[in-house]
PDB file of C-alpha atoms in Angstrom:
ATOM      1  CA  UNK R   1      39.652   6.155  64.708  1.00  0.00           C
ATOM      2  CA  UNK R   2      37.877   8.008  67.715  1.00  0.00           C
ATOM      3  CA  UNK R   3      34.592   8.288  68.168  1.00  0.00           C
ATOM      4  CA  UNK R   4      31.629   9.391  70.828  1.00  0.00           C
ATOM      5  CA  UNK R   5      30.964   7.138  73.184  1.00  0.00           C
ATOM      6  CA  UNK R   6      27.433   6.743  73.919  1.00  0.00           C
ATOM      7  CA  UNK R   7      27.693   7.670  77.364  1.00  0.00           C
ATOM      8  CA  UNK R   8      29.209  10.870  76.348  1.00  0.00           C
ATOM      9  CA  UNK R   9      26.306  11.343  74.061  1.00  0.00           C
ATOM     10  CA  UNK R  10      23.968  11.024  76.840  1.00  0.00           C
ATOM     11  CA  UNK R  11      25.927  13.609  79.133  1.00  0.00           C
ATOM     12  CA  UNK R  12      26.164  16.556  76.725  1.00  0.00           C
ATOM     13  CA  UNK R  13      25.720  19.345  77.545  1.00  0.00           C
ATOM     14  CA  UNK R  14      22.713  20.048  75.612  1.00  0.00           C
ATOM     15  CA  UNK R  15      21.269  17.268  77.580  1.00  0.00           C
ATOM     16  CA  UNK R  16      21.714  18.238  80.951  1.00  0.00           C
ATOM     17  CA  UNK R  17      20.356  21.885  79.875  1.00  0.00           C
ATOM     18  CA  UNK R  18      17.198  19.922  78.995  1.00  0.00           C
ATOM     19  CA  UNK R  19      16.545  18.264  82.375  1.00  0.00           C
ATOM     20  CA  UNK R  20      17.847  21.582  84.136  1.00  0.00           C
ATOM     21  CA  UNK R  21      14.866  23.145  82.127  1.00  0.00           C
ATOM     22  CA  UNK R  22      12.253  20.438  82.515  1.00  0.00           C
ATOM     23  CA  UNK R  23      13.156  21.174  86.470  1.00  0.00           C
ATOM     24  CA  UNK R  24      12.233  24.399  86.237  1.00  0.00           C
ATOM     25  CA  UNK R  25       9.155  23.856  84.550  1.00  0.00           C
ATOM     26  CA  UNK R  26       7.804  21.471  87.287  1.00  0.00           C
ATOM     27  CA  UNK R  27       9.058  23.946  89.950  1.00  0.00           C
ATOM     28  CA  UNK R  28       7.181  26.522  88.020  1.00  0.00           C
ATOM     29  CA  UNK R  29       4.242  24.210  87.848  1.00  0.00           C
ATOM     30  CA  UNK R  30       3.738  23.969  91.536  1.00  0.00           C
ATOM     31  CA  UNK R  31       4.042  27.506  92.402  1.00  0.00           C
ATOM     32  CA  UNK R  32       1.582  29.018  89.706  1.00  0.00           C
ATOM     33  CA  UNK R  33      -0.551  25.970  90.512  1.00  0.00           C
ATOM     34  CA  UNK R  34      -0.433  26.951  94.427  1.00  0.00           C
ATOM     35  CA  UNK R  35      -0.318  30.868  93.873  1.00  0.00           C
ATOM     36  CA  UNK R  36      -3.372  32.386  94.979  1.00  0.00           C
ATOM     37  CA  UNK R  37      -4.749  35.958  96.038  1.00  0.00           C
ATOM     38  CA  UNK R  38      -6.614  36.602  98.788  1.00  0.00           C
ATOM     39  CA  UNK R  39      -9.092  38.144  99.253  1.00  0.00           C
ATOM     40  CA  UNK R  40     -10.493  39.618 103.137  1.00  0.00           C
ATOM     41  CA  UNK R  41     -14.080  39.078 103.923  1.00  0.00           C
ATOM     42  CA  UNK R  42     -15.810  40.580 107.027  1.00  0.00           C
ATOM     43  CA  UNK R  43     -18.925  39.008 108.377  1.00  0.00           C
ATOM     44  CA  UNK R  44     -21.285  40.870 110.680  1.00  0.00           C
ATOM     45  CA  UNK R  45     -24.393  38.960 111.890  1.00  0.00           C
ATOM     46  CA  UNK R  46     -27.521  39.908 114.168  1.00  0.00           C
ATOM     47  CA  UNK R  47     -29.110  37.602 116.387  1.00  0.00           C
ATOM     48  CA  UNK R  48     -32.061  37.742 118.368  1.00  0.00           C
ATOM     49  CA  UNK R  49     -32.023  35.059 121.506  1.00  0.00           C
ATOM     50  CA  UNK R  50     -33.868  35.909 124.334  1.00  0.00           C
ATOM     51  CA  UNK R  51     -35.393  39.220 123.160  1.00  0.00           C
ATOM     52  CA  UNK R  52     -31.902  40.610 122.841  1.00  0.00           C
ATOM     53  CA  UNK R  53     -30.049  41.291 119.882  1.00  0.00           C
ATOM     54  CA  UNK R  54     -26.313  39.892 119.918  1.00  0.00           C
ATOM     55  CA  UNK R  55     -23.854  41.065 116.979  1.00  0.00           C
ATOM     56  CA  UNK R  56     -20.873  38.558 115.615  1.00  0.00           C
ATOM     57  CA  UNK R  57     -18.433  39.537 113.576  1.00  0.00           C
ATOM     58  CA  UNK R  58     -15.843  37.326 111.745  1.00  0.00           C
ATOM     59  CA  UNK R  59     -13.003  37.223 109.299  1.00  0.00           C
ATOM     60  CA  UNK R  60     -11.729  35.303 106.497  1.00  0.00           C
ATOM     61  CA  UNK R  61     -10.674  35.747 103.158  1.00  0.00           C
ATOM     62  CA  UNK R  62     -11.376  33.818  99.517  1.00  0.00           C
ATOM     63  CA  UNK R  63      -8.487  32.386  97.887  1.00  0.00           C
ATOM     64  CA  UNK R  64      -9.017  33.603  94.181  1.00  0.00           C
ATOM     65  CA  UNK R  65      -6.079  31.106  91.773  1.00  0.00           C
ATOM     66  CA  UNK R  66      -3.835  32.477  89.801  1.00  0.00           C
ATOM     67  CA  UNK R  67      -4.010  29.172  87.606  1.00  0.00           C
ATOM     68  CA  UNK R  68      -7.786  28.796  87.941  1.00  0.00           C
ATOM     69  CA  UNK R  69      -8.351  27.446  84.725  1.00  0.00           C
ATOM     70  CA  UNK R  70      -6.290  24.382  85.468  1.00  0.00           C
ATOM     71  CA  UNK R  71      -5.115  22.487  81.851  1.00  0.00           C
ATOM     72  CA  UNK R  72      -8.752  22.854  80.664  1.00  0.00           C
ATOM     73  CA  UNK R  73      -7.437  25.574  78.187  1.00  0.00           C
ATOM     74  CA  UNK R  74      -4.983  23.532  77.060  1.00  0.00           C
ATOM     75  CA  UNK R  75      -6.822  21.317  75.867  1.00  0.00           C
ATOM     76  CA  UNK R  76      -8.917  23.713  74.127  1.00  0.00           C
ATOM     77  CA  UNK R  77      -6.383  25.096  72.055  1.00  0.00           C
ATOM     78  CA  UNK R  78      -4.820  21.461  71.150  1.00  0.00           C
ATOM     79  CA  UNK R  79      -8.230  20.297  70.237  1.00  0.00           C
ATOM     80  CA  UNK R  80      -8.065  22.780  67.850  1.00  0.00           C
ATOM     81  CA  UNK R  81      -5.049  23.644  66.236  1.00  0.00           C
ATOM     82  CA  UNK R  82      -4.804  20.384  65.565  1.00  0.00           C
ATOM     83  CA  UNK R  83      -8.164  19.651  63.946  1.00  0.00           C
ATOM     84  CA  UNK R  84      -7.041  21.421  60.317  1.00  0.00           C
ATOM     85  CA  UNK R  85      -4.003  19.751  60.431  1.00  0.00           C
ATOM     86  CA  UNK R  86      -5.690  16.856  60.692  1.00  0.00           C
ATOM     87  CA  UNK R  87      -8.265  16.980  57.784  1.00  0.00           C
ATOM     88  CA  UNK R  88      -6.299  18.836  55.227  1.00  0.00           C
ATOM     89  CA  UNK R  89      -3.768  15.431  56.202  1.00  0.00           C
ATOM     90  CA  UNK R  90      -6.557  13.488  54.321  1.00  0.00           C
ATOM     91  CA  UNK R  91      -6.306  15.766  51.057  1.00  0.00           C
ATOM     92  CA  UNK R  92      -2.436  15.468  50.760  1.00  0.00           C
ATOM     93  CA  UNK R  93      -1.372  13.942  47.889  1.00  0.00           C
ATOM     94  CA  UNK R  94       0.247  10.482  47.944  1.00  0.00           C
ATOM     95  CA  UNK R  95       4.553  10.275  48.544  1.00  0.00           C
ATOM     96  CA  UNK R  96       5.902  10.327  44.570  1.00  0.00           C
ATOM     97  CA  UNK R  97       2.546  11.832  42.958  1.00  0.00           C
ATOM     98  CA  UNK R  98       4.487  14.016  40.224  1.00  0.00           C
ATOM     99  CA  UNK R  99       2.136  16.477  39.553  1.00  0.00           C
ATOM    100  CA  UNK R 100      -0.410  17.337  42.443  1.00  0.00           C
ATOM    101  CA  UNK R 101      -3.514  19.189  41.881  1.00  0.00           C
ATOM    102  CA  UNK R 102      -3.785  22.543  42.842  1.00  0.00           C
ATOM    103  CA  UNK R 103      -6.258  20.956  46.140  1.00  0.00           C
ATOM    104  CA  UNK R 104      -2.977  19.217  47.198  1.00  0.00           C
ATOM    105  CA  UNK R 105      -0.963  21.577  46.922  1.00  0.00           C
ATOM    106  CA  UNK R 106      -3.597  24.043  49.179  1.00  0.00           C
ATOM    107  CA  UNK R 107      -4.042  20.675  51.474  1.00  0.00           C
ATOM    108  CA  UNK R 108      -0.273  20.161  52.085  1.00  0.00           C
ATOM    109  CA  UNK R 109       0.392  23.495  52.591  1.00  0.00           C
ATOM    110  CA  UNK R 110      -2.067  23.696  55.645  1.00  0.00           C
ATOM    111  CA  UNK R 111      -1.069  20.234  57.052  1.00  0.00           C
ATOM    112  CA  UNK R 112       2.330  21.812  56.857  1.00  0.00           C
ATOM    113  CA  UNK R 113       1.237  25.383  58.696  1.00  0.00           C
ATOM    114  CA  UNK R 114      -0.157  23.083  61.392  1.00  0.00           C
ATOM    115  CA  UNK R 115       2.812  21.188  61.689  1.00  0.00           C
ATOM    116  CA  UNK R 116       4.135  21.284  65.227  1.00  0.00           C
ATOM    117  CA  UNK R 117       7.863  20.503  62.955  1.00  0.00           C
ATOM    118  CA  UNK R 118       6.821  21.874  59.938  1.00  0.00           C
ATOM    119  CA  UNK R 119       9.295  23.524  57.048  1.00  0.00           C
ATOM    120  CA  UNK R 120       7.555  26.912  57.652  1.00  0.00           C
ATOM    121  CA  UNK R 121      10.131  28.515  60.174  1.00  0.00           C
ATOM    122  CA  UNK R 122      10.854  25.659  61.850  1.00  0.00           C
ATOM    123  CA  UNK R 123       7.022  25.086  63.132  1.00  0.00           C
ATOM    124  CA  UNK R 124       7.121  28.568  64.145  1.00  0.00           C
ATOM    125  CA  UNK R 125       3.167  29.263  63.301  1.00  0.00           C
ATOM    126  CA  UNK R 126       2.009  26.035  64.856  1.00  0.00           C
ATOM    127  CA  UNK R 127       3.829  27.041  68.523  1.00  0.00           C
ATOM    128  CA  UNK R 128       3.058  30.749  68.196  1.00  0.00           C
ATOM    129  CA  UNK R 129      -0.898  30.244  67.706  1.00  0.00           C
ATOM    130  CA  UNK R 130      -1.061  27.583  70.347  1.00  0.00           C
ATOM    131  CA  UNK R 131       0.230  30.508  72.362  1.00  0.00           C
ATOM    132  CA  UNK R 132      -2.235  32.703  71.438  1.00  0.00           C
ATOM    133  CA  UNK R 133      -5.039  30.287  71.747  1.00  0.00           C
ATOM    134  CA  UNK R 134      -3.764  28.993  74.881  1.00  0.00           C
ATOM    135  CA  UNK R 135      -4.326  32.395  76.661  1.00  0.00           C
ATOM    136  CA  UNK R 136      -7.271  33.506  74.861  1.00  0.00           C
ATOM    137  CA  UNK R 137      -8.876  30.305  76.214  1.00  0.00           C
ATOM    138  CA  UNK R 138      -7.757  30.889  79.831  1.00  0.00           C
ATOM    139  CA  UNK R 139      -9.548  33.935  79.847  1.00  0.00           C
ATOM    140  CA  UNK R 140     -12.297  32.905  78.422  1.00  0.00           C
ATOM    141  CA  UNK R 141     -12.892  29.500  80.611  1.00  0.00           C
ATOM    142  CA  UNK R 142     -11.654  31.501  83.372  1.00  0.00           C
ATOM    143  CA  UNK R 143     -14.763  34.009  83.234  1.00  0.00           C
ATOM    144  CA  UNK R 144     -17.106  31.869  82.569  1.00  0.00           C
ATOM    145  CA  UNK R 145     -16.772  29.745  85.457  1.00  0.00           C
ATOM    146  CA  UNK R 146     -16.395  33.093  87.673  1.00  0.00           C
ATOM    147  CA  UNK R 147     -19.135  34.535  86.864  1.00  0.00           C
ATOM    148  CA  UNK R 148     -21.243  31.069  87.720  1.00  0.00           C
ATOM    149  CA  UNK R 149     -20.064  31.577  91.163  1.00  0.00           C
ATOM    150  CA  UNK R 150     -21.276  34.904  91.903  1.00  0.00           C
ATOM    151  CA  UNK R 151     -19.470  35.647  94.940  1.00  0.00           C
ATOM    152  CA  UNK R 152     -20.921  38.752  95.281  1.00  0.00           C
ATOM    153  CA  UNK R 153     -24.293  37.634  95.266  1.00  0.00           C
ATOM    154  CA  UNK R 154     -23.492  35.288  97.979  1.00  0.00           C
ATOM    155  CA  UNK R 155     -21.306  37.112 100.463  1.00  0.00           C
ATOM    156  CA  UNK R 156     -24.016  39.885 100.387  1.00  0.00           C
ATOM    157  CA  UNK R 157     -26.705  36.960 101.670  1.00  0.00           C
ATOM    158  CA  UNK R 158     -24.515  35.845 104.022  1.00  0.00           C
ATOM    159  CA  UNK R 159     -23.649  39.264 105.581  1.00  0.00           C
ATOM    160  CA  UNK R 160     -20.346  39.368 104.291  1.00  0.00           C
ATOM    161  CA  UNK R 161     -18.475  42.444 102.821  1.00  0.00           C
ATOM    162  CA  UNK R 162     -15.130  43.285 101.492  1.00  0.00           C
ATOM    163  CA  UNK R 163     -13.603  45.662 103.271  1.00  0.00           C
ATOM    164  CA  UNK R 164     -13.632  49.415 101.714  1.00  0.00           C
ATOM    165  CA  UNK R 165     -15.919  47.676  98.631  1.00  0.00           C
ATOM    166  CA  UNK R 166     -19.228  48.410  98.935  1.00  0.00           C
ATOM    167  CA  UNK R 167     -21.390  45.218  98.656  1.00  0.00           C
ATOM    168  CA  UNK R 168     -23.430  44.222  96.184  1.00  0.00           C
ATOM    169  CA  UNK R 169     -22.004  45.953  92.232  1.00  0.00           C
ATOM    170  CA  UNK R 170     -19.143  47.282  93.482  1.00  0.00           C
ATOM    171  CA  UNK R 171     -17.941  43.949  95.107  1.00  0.00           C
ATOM    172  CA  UNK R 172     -18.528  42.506  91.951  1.00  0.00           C
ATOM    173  CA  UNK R 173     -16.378  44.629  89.764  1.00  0.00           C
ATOM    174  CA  UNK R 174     -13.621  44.786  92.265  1.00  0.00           C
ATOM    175  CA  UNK R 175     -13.365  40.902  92.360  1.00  0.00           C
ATOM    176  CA  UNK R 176     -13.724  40.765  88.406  1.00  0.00           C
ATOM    177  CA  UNK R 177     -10.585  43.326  88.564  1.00  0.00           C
ATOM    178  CA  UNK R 178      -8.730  41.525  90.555  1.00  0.00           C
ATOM    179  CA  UNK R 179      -9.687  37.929  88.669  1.00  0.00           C
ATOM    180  CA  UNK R 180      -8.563  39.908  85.230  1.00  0.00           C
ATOM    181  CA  UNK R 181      -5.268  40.710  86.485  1.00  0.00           C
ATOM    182  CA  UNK R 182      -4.043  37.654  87.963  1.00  0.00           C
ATOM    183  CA  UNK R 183      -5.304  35.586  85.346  1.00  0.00           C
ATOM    184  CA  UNK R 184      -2.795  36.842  83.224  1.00  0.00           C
ATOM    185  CA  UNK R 185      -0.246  35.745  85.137  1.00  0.00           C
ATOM    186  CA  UNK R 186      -1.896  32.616  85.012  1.00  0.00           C
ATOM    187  CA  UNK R 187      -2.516  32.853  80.846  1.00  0.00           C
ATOM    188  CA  UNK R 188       1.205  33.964  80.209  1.00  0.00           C
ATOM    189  CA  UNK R 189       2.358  30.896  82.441  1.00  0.00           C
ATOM    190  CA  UNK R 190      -0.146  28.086  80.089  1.00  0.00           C
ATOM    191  CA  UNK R 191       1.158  29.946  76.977  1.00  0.00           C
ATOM    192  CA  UNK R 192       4.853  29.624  77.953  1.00  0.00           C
ATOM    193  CA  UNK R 193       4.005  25.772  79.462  1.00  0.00           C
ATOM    194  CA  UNK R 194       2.290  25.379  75.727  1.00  0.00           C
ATOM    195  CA  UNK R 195       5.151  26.213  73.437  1.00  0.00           C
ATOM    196  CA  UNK R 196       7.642  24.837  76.261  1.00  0.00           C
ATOM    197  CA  UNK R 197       8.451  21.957  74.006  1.00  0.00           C
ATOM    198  CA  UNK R 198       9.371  24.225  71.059  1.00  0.00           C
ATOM    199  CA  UNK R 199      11.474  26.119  73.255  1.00  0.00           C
ATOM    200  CA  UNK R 200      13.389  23.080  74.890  1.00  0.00           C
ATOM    201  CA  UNK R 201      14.064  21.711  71.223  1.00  0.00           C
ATOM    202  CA  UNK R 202      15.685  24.741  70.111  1.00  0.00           C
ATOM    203  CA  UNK R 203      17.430  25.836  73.655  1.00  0.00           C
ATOM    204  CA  UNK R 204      19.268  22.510  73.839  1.00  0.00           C
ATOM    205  CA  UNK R 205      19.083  20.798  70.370  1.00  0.00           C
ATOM    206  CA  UNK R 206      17.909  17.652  71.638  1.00  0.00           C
ATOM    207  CA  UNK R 207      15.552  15.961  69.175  1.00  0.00           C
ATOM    208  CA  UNK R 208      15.171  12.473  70.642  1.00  0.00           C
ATOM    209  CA  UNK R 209      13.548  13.694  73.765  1.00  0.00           C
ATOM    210  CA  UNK R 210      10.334  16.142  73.900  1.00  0.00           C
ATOM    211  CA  UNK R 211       8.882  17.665  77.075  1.00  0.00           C
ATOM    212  CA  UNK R 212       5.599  17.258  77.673  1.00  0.00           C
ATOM    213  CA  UNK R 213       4.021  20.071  79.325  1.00  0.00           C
ATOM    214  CA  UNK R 214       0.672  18.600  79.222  1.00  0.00           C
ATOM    215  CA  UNK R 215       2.030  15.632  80.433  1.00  0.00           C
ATOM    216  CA  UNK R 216       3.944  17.821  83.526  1.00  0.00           C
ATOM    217  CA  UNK R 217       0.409  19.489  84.446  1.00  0.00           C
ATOM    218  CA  UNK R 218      -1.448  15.887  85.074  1.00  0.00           C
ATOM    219  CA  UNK R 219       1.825  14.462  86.728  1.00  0.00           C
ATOM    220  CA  UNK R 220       1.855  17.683  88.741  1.00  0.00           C
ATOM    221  CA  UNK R 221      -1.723  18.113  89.626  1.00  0.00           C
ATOM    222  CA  UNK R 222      -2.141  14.732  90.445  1.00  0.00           C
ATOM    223  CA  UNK R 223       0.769  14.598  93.021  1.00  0.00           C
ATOM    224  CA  UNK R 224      -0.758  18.073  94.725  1.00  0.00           C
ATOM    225  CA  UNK R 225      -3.844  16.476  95.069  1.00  0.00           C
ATOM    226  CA  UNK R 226      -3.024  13.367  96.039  1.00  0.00           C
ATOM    227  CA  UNK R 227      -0.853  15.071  98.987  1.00  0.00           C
ATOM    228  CA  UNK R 228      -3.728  17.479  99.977  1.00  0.00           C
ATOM    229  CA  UNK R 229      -6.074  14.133 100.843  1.00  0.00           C
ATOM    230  CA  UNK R 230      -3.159  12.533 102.458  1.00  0.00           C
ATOM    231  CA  UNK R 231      -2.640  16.042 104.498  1.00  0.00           C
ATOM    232  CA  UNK R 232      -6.752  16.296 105.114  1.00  0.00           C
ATOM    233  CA  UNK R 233      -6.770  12.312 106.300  1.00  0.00           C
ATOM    234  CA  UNK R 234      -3.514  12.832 109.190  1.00  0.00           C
ATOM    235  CA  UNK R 235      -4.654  15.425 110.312  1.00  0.00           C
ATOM    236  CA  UNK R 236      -8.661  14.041 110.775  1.00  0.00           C
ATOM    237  CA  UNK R 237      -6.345  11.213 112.863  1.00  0.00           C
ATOM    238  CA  UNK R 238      -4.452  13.679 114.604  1.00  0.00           C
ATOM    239  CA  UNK R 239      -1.370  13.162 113.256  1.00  0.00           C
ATOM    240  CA  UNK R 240       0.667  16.638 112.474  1.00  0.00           C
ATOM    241  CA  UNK R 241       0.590  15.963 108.670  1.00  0.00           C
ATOM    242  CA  UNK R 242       2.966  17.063 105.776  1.00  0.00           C
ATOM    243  CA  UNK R 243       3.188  20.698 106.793  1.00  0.00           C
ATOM    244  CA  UNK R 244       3.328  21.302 110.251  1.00  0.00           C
TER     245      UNK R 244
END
């Protein structure tokens, strides 16, 4: 009798489309968590030493994210899509009961729709309105916190300007354009990293493993960060750093 051996069952080939694609994620992960527009700022200045008036001017630019909202939405929408999963869970009735009531019924049928691998299409309405809430929340978190900043409040105090953008209203709803556009790049990108496990389960069939895109964010993240104060502290020795 033949049979698989194990480490053929490890080496299939829908496993090593799985790792290809959890590659791809993290590769993914780092560029929309690096991408960034920017934005060029002018600064003009007037100063008065010695009776005379002396002009500087200046240039920089503000790096606006793509991924500004970080995993915060994330967690928003898993928060909640899971939280009527969770209490209609405690309505269900017990393994065996013969004849549920018609609360049971209602009850499983919602712990069911919220069933990351429920019988409803395969989970299909848990996946698609983590999606949806994934990206609604980016949005939303996204504006919230820009408007707080009020760039164009400050860059007016601080004689900057935009150049070709009025300061003052007009800055402000050219940086709110520009924020709106690349944040869905950066919405589309959390929705996809949201239903990612969904997608590597059916892509490759493999059930035993699951890929974590929450999981990929923090890992990622917290290997950025940690190189960006490694980068900061060689280079406040003098050393040439990571990057040089």
């Amino acid at each position: 009798a033949t049979g698989t051996t194990p480490l053929g069952s490890i080496f299939n080939p829908g496993t090593v489309v799985f790792v290809l694609l959890g590659l791809a994620v993290v590769v993914a992960v780092v560029i929309f968590t690096e991408a960034h527009r920017r934005i060029p700022v002018q600064y003009a200045r007037s100063m008065f030493r010695g009776g005379r008036m002396y002009r500087q001017s200046g240039g920089t630019h503000i790096p606006l994210r793509v991924n500004m909202a970080g995993m915060i939405p994330l967690i928003f929408a898993m928060s909640i899509i899971i939280f009527p999963g969770t209490v209609a869970s405690y309505f269900v009735a017990a393994p065996g009961t013969v004849d549920p009531s018609i609360g049971q019924q209602i009850a499983g049928a919602i712990a069911d729709f919220f069933n990351p691998s429920g019988s409803i299409l395969g989970g299909l309405p848990y996946w698609g309105l983590f999606f949806l809430l994934s990206v609604g929340f980016t949005f939303f978190y996204v504006m919230v916190i820009f408007q707080q900043q009020n760039l164009a409040e400050t860059l007016q105090k601080n004689g900057g300007f935009i150049p070709g953008i009025r300061p003052g209203k007009a800055t402000q709803e050219y940086l709110n354009r520009v924020v709106t556009r690349i944040t869905w790049g950066g919405a589309l990108f959390l929705g996809i990293v949201a239903i990612m496990p969904f997608i590597a389960a059916k892509a490759t069939n493999v059930q035993a493993l699951q890929l974590s895109s929450i999981a990929l964010l923090i890992v990622v993240g917290v290997v950025l960060d940690t190189m960006r104060q490694l980068e900061a502290q060689l280079l406040m020795r003098h050393y040439e750093g990571f990057i040089k």
